[in-house]
mmCIF file of C-alpha atoms in Angstrom:
data_model
loop_
_atom_site.group_PDB
_atom_site.id
_atom_site.type_symbol
_atom_site.label_atom_id
_atom_site.label_comp_id
_atom_site.label_asym_id
_atom_site.label_seq_id
_atom_site.Cartn_x
_atom_site.Cartn_y
_atom_site.Cartn_z
ATOM 1 C CA MET T 127 28.343 -24.062 44.950
ATOM 2 C CA LYS T 128 28.364 -27.252 42.885
ATOM 3 C CA ARG T 129 24.679 -27.671 43.695
ATOM 4 C CA PHE T 130 23.795 -24.234 42.259
ATOM 5 C CA ALA T 131 25.854 -24.865 39.145
ATOM 6 C CA ILE T 132 23.960 -28.137 38.434
ATOM 7 C CA LEU T 133 20.629 -26.349 39.067
ATOM 8 C CA PHE T 134 21.662 -23.424 36.800
ATOM 9 C CA MET T 135 22.704 -25.851 34.055
ATOM 10 C CA GLY T 136 19.429 -27.780 34.366
ATOM 11 C CA ILE T 137 17.365 -24.601 33.991
ATOM 12 C CA LEU T 138 19.472 -23.453 31.074
ATOM 13 C CA LEU T 139 19.097 -26.745 29.231
ATOM 14 C CA MET T 140 15.292 -26.802 29.821
ATOM 15 C CA GLY T 141 15.019 -23.293 28.509
ATOM 16 C CA CYS T 142 16.977 -24.188 25.388
ATOM 17 C CA SER T 143 14.873 -27.235 24.587
ATOM 18 C CA ALA T 144 11.534 -25.458 25.046
ATOM 19 C CA LYS T 145 9.805 -24.696 21.791
ATOM 20 C CA LYS T 146 8.814 -21.064 21.524
ATOM 21 C CA ARG T 147 5.330 -20.285 20.205
ATOM 22 C CA PRO T 148 4.133 -17.010 18.874
ATOM 23 C CA TYR T 149 1.720 -15.144 21.162
ATOM 24 C CA LEU T 150 -0.797 -14.624 18.456
ATOM 25 C CA GLN T 151 -1.102 -17.226 15.785
ATOM 26 C CA GLN T 152 -3.230 -16.886 12.687
ATOM 27 C CA ALA T 153 -3.347 -18.391 9.238
ATOM 28 C CA SER T 154 -0.567 -17.477 6.833
ATOM 29 C CA PRO T 155 -1.692 -14.899 4.233
ATOM 30 C CA ASN T 156 -0.507 -17.285 1.534
ATOM 31 C CA ALA T 157 -2.382 -20.322 2.937
ATOM 32 C CA PRO T 158 -4.424 -22.249 0.382
ATOM 33 C CA ILE T 159 -7.995 -21.190 -0.189
ATOM 34 C CA VAL T 160 -10.572 -23.092 1.852
ATOM 35 C CA LYS T 161 -14.065 -24.137 0.803
ATOM 36 C CA ASP T 162 -16.842 -21.550 1.124
ATOM 37 C CA ALA T 163 -14.442 -18.899 -0.191
ATOM 38 C CA THR T 164 -15.920 -15.630 -1.523
ATOM 39 C CA MET T 165 -14.304 -13.471 -4.132
ATOM 40 C CA VAL T 166 -15.030 -9.783 -3.735
ATOM 41 C CA LEU T 167 -15.160 -7.928 -7.092
ATOM 42 C CA CYS T 168 -15.928 -4.266 -7.766
ATOM 43 C CA LEU T 169 -16.520 -3.020 -11.295
ATOM 44 C CA ILE T 170 -15.159 0.522 -11.083
ATOM 45 C CA PRO T 171 -12.815 1.868 -13.742
ATOM 46 C CA GLU T 172 -10.652 3.743 -11.169
ATOM 47 C CA ASN T 173 -8.135 1.157 -9.853
ATOM 48 C CA GLU T 174 -7.384 3.001 -6.585
ATOM 49 C CA LEU T 175 -11.044 3.184 -5.666
ATOM 50 C CA ARG T 176 -11.605 -0.420 -6.737
ATOM 51 C CA THR T 177 -8.736 -1.618 -4.626
ATOM 52 C CA SER T 178 -9.673 0.293 -1.546
ATOM 53 C CA PHE T 179 -13.345 -0.801 -1.747
ATOM 54 C CA GLU T 180 -12.453 -4.500 -2.305
ATOM 55 C CA ASN T 181 -9.909 -4.480 0.511
ATOM 56 C CA GLU T 182 -12.271 -2.791 2.975
ATOM 57 C CA LEU T 183 -15.174 -5.145 2.128
ATOM 58 C CA THR T 184 -12.847 -8.143 2.359
ATOM 59 C CA GLU T 185 -11.538 -7.075 5.774
ATOM 60 C CA GLN T 186 -15.069 -6.618 7.137
ATOM 61 C CA LEU T 187 -16.212 -9.999 5.766
ATOM 62 C CA ILE T 188 -13.176 -11.704 7.273
ATOM 63 C CA PHE T 189 -13.894 -10.037 10.625
ATOM 64 C CA HIS T 190 -17.355 -11.697 10.491
ATOM 65 C CA GLY T 191 -15.907 -15.182 9.742
ATOM 66 C CA VAL T 192 -16.247 -15.236 5.981
ATOM 67 C CA HIS T 193 -13.216 -16.358 3.949
ATOM 68 C CA ALA T 194 -12.976 -13.625 1.379
ATOM 69 C CA GLU T 195 -10.340 -12.347 -1.033
ATOM 70 C CA ALA T 196 -10.188 -9.295 -3.241
ATOM 71 C CA SER T 197 -10.241 -9.843 -7.032
ATOM 72 C CA THR T 198 -7.270 -7.472 -7.486
ATOM 73 C CA LYS T 199 -4.991 -10.355 -6.466
ATOM 74 C CA TYR T 200 -6.224 -12.361 -9.488
ATOM 75 C CA MET T 201 -7.008 -9.533 -11.955
ATOM 76 C CA PRO T 202 -5.040 -6.373 -11.127
ATOM 77 C CA GLU T 203 -5.873 -4.668 -14.476
ATOM 78 C CA VAL T 204 -8.200 -1.655 -14.613
ATOM 79 C CA LEU T 205 -11.720 -2.732 -15.554
ATOM 80 C CA ASP T 206 -13.495 -0.613 -18.158
ATOM 81 C CA LYS T 207 -16.234 -1.174 -20.711
ATOM 82 C CA THR T 208 -14.021 -2.512 -23.493
ATOM 83 C CA SER T 209 -14.538 -5.965 -24.855
ATOM 84 C CA GLY T 210 -11.047 -6.991 -23.691
ATOM 85 C CA SER T 211 -11.981 -6.211 -20.062
ATOM 86 C CA LYS T 212 -15.248 -8.041 -20.458
ATOM 87 C CA LYS T 213 -13.420 -11.185 -21.739
ATOM 88 C CA LYS T 214 -10.908 -11.025 -18.855
ATOM 89 C CA LEU T 215 -13.793 -10.632 -16.374
ATOM 90 C CA LEU T 216 -15.709 -13.616 -17.819
ATOM 91 C CA SER T 217 -12.527 -15.701 -17.849
ATOM 92 C CA LEU T 218 -11.922 -14.854 -14.150
ATOM 93 C CA ILE T 219 -15.520 -15.762 -13.203
ATOM 94 C CA ASP T 220 -15.273 -19.055 -15.079
ATOM 95 C CA SER T 221 -12.013 -19.874 -13.284
ATOM 96 C CA LEU T 222 -13.412 -19.283 -9.750
ATOM 97 C CA PRO T 223 -14.315 -22.908 -8.932
ATOM 98 C CA GLU T 224 -10.847 -24.220 -9.949
ATOM 99 C CA LYS T 225 -9.301 -21.486 -7.752
ATOM 100 C CA GLY T 226 -11.351 -22.719 -4.756
ATOM 101 C CA PHE T 227 -14.071 -20.031 -4.698
ATOM 102 C CA ASN T 228 -17.742 -20.951 -4.563
ATOM 103 C CA GLN T 229 -19.196 -17.445 -4.114
ATOM 104 C CA LEU T 230 -18.787 -14.156 -5.927
ATOM 105 C CA LEU T 231 -19.761 -10.853 -4.309
ATOM 106 C CA ILE T 232 -19.806 -8.334 -7.146
ATOM 107 C CA SER T 233 -20.574 -4.546 -6.835
ATOM 108 C CA ALA T 234 -20.999 -1.871 -9.490
ATOM 109 C CA VAL T 235 -22.796 1.332 -10.372
ATOM 110 C CA THR T 236 -25.627 -0.118 -12.503
ATOM 111 C CA SER T 237 -27.441 3.082 -13.498
ATOM 112 C CA ILE T 238 -27.543 6.830 -13.050
ATOM 113 C CA GLU T 239 -30.942 8.529 -12.863
ATOM 114 C CA GLU T 240 -31.638 12.186 -13.371
ATOM 115 C CA SER T 241 -33.802 13.652 -10.593
ATOM 116 C CA GLU T 242 -35.300 17.035 -9.919
ATOM 117 C CA THR T 243 -35.759 16.422 -6.206
ATOM 118 C CA ASP T 244 -33.569 14.672 -3.644
ATOM 119 C CA ALA T 245 -34.524 12.421 -0.732
ATOM 120 C CA ALA T 246 -35.161 15.428 1.508
ATOM 121 C CA GLY T 247 -37.593 16.868 -1.080
ATOM 122 C CA GLU T 248 -35.211 19.751 -2.124
ATOM 123 C CA SER T 249 -35.588 20.924 -5.714
ATOM 124 C CA GLY T 250 -32.685 21.011 -8.155
ATOM 125 C CA ASN T 251 -30.882 18.936 -10.777
ATOM 126 C CA PHE T 252 -29.491 15.803 -9.165
ATOM 127 C CA GLU T 253 -27.973 12.578 -10.327
ATOM 128 C CA LEU T 254 -29.042 9.475 -8.393
ATOM 129 C CA TYR T 255 -26.448 6.618 -8.623
ATOM 130 C CA HIS T 256 -27.659 3.033 -8.130
ATOM 131 C CA PHE T 257 -24.765 1.044 -6.609
ATOM 132 C CA GLU T 258 -25.812 -2.620 -6.750
ATOM 133 C CA THR T 259 -24.248 -5.574 -4.997
ATOM 134 C CA ASN T 260 -25.022 -9.205 -5.881
ATOM 135 C CA LEU T 261 -23.964 -12.457 -4.257
ATOM 136 C CA PHE T 262 -23.691 -15.434 -6.603
ATOM 137 C CA SER T 263 -23.014 -19.058 -5.815
ATOM 138 C CA VAL T 264 -20.459 -20.280 -8.382
ATOM 139 C CA ASN T 265 -19.643 -23.833 -9.545
ATOM 140 C CA GLU T 266 -18.480 -25.626 -12.694
ATOM 141 C CA GLU T 267 -21.996 -25.494 -14.221
ATOM 142 C CA GLY T 268 -22.482 -21.764 -13.815
ATOM 143 C CA SER T 269 -23.739 -19.354 -11.194
ATOM 144 C CA ASP T 270 -26.958 -18.610 -9.330
ATOM 145 C CA LEU T 271 -28.028 -15.304 -7.812
ATOM 146 C CA MET T 272 -28.360 -15.798 -4.040
ATOM 147 C CA TRP T 273 -28.750 -12.194 -2.738
ATOM 148 C CA SER T 274 -28.964 -8.677 -4.046
ATOM 149 C CA MET T 275 -29.130 -5.116 -2.669
ATOM 150 C CA CYS T 276 -29.027 -1.590 -4.137
ATOM 151 C CA ILE T 277 -27.741 1.591 -2.459
ATOM 152 C CA CYS T 278 -29.002 4.870 -3.955
ATOM 153 C CA ILE T 279 -26.628 7.822 -3.640
ATOM 154 C CA TYR T 280 -27.079 11.401 -4.779
ATOM 155 C CA ASP T 281 -24.161 13.061 -6.517
ATOM 156 C CA TYR T 282 -23.726 15.676 -3.744
ATOM 157 C CA GLN T 283 -23.263 12.837 -1.162
ATOM 158 C CA PHE T 284 -20.155 11.332 -2.820
ATOM 159 C CA PRO T 285 -17.596 13.732 -1.320
ATOM 160 C CA PHE T 286 -18.670 12.650 2.195
ATOM 161 C CA LEU T 287 -18.595 8.902 1.637
ATOM 162 C CA THR T 288 -15.659 6.503 1.836
ATOM 163 C CA ALA T 289 -15.093 2.867 0.783
ATOM 164 C CA ARG T 290 -15.620 1.939 4.412
ATOM 165 C CA ASP T 291 -19.124 3.451 4.303
ATOM 166 C CA PHE T 292 -20.104 1.344 1.373
ATOM 167 C CA ALA T 293 -18.543 -1.848 2.812
ATOM 168 C CA THR T 294 -20.256 -1.254 6.176
ATOM 169 C CA ALA T 295 -23.622 -0.824 4.439
ATOM 170 C CA ILE T 296 -23.151 -4.073 2.489
ATOM 171 C CA VAL T 297 -22.035 -6.114 5.490
ATOM 172 C CA GLY T 298 -24.842 -4.599 7.601
ATOM 173 C CA LYS T 299 -27.375 -5.723 5.019
ATOM 174 C CA LEU T 300 -25.852 -9.184 4.781
ATOM 175 C CA ILE T 301 -26.226 -9.439 8.628
ATOM 176 C CA GLU T 302 -29.741 -8.053 8.528
ATOM 177 C CA ASP T 303 -30.786 -10.593 5.906
ATOM 178 C CA GLY T 304 -29.189 -13.447 7.879
ATOM 179 C CA LEU T 305 -26.409 -14.368 5.436
ATOM 180 C CA ILE T 306 -23.703 -13.755 8.004
ATOM 181 C CA LYS T 307 -23.866 -13.554 11.784
ATOM 182 C CA GLU T 308 -23.295 -10.274 13.528
ATOM 183 C CA ASN T 309 -21.486 -11.863 16.477
ATOM 184 C CA GLU T 310 -19.402 -14.258 14.324
ATOM 185 C CA ILE T 311 -15.855 -12.863 14.405
ATOM 186 C CA ARG T 312 -12.436 -14.090 13.445
ATOM 187 C CA ASP T 313 -11.146 -16.855 15.678
ATOM 188 C CA PHE T 314 -7.721 -16.173 17.139
ATOM 189 C CA LYS T 315 -5.675 -18.832 18.923
ATOM 190 C CA LEU T 316 -3.901 -17.362 21.901
ATOM 191 C CA TYR T 317 -1.027 -19.000 23.711
ATOM 192 C CA THR T 318 0.736 -18.134 26.935
ATOM 193 C CA LEU T 319 4.447 -17.939 27.147
#
């Protein structure tokens, strides 16, 4: 009996001194920004749409191994065409290097074109929206355009599209053009208990 009591105490003490590790360990969401960080910015005056688009694009970029953050964390205000918004935007862009970012992925509707036919050749009065995305390298001296793409969308297509559709198209084009790797995914560290 004494033998079992000593064995039981030994097992109990070993179990108490063992350091428990989480099964799935990833970086803290408040961890400092690392180099090669990309800020995702969408210039849309509707804050809910802007937030959902930036978050979706950020998630997809992170999945492919790109350190990305949404601009809403740094500039939560609604962006419109007023001079105050433009000053805030320029101030944010100028501050990117000191915040640890060296790339800016910015998306916006750049123009709307009137069209009498759509892509299928149907006649009518259509509006064709040009949704442009540009990737800039950013440093203390300024910025340089690295990559650009434009998605053309007819007005009748908008009800069927989501923020995920736009983000998937952008990430797909980044993969196609070789800026990110298709098979490069987030690295998880797994531990056994």
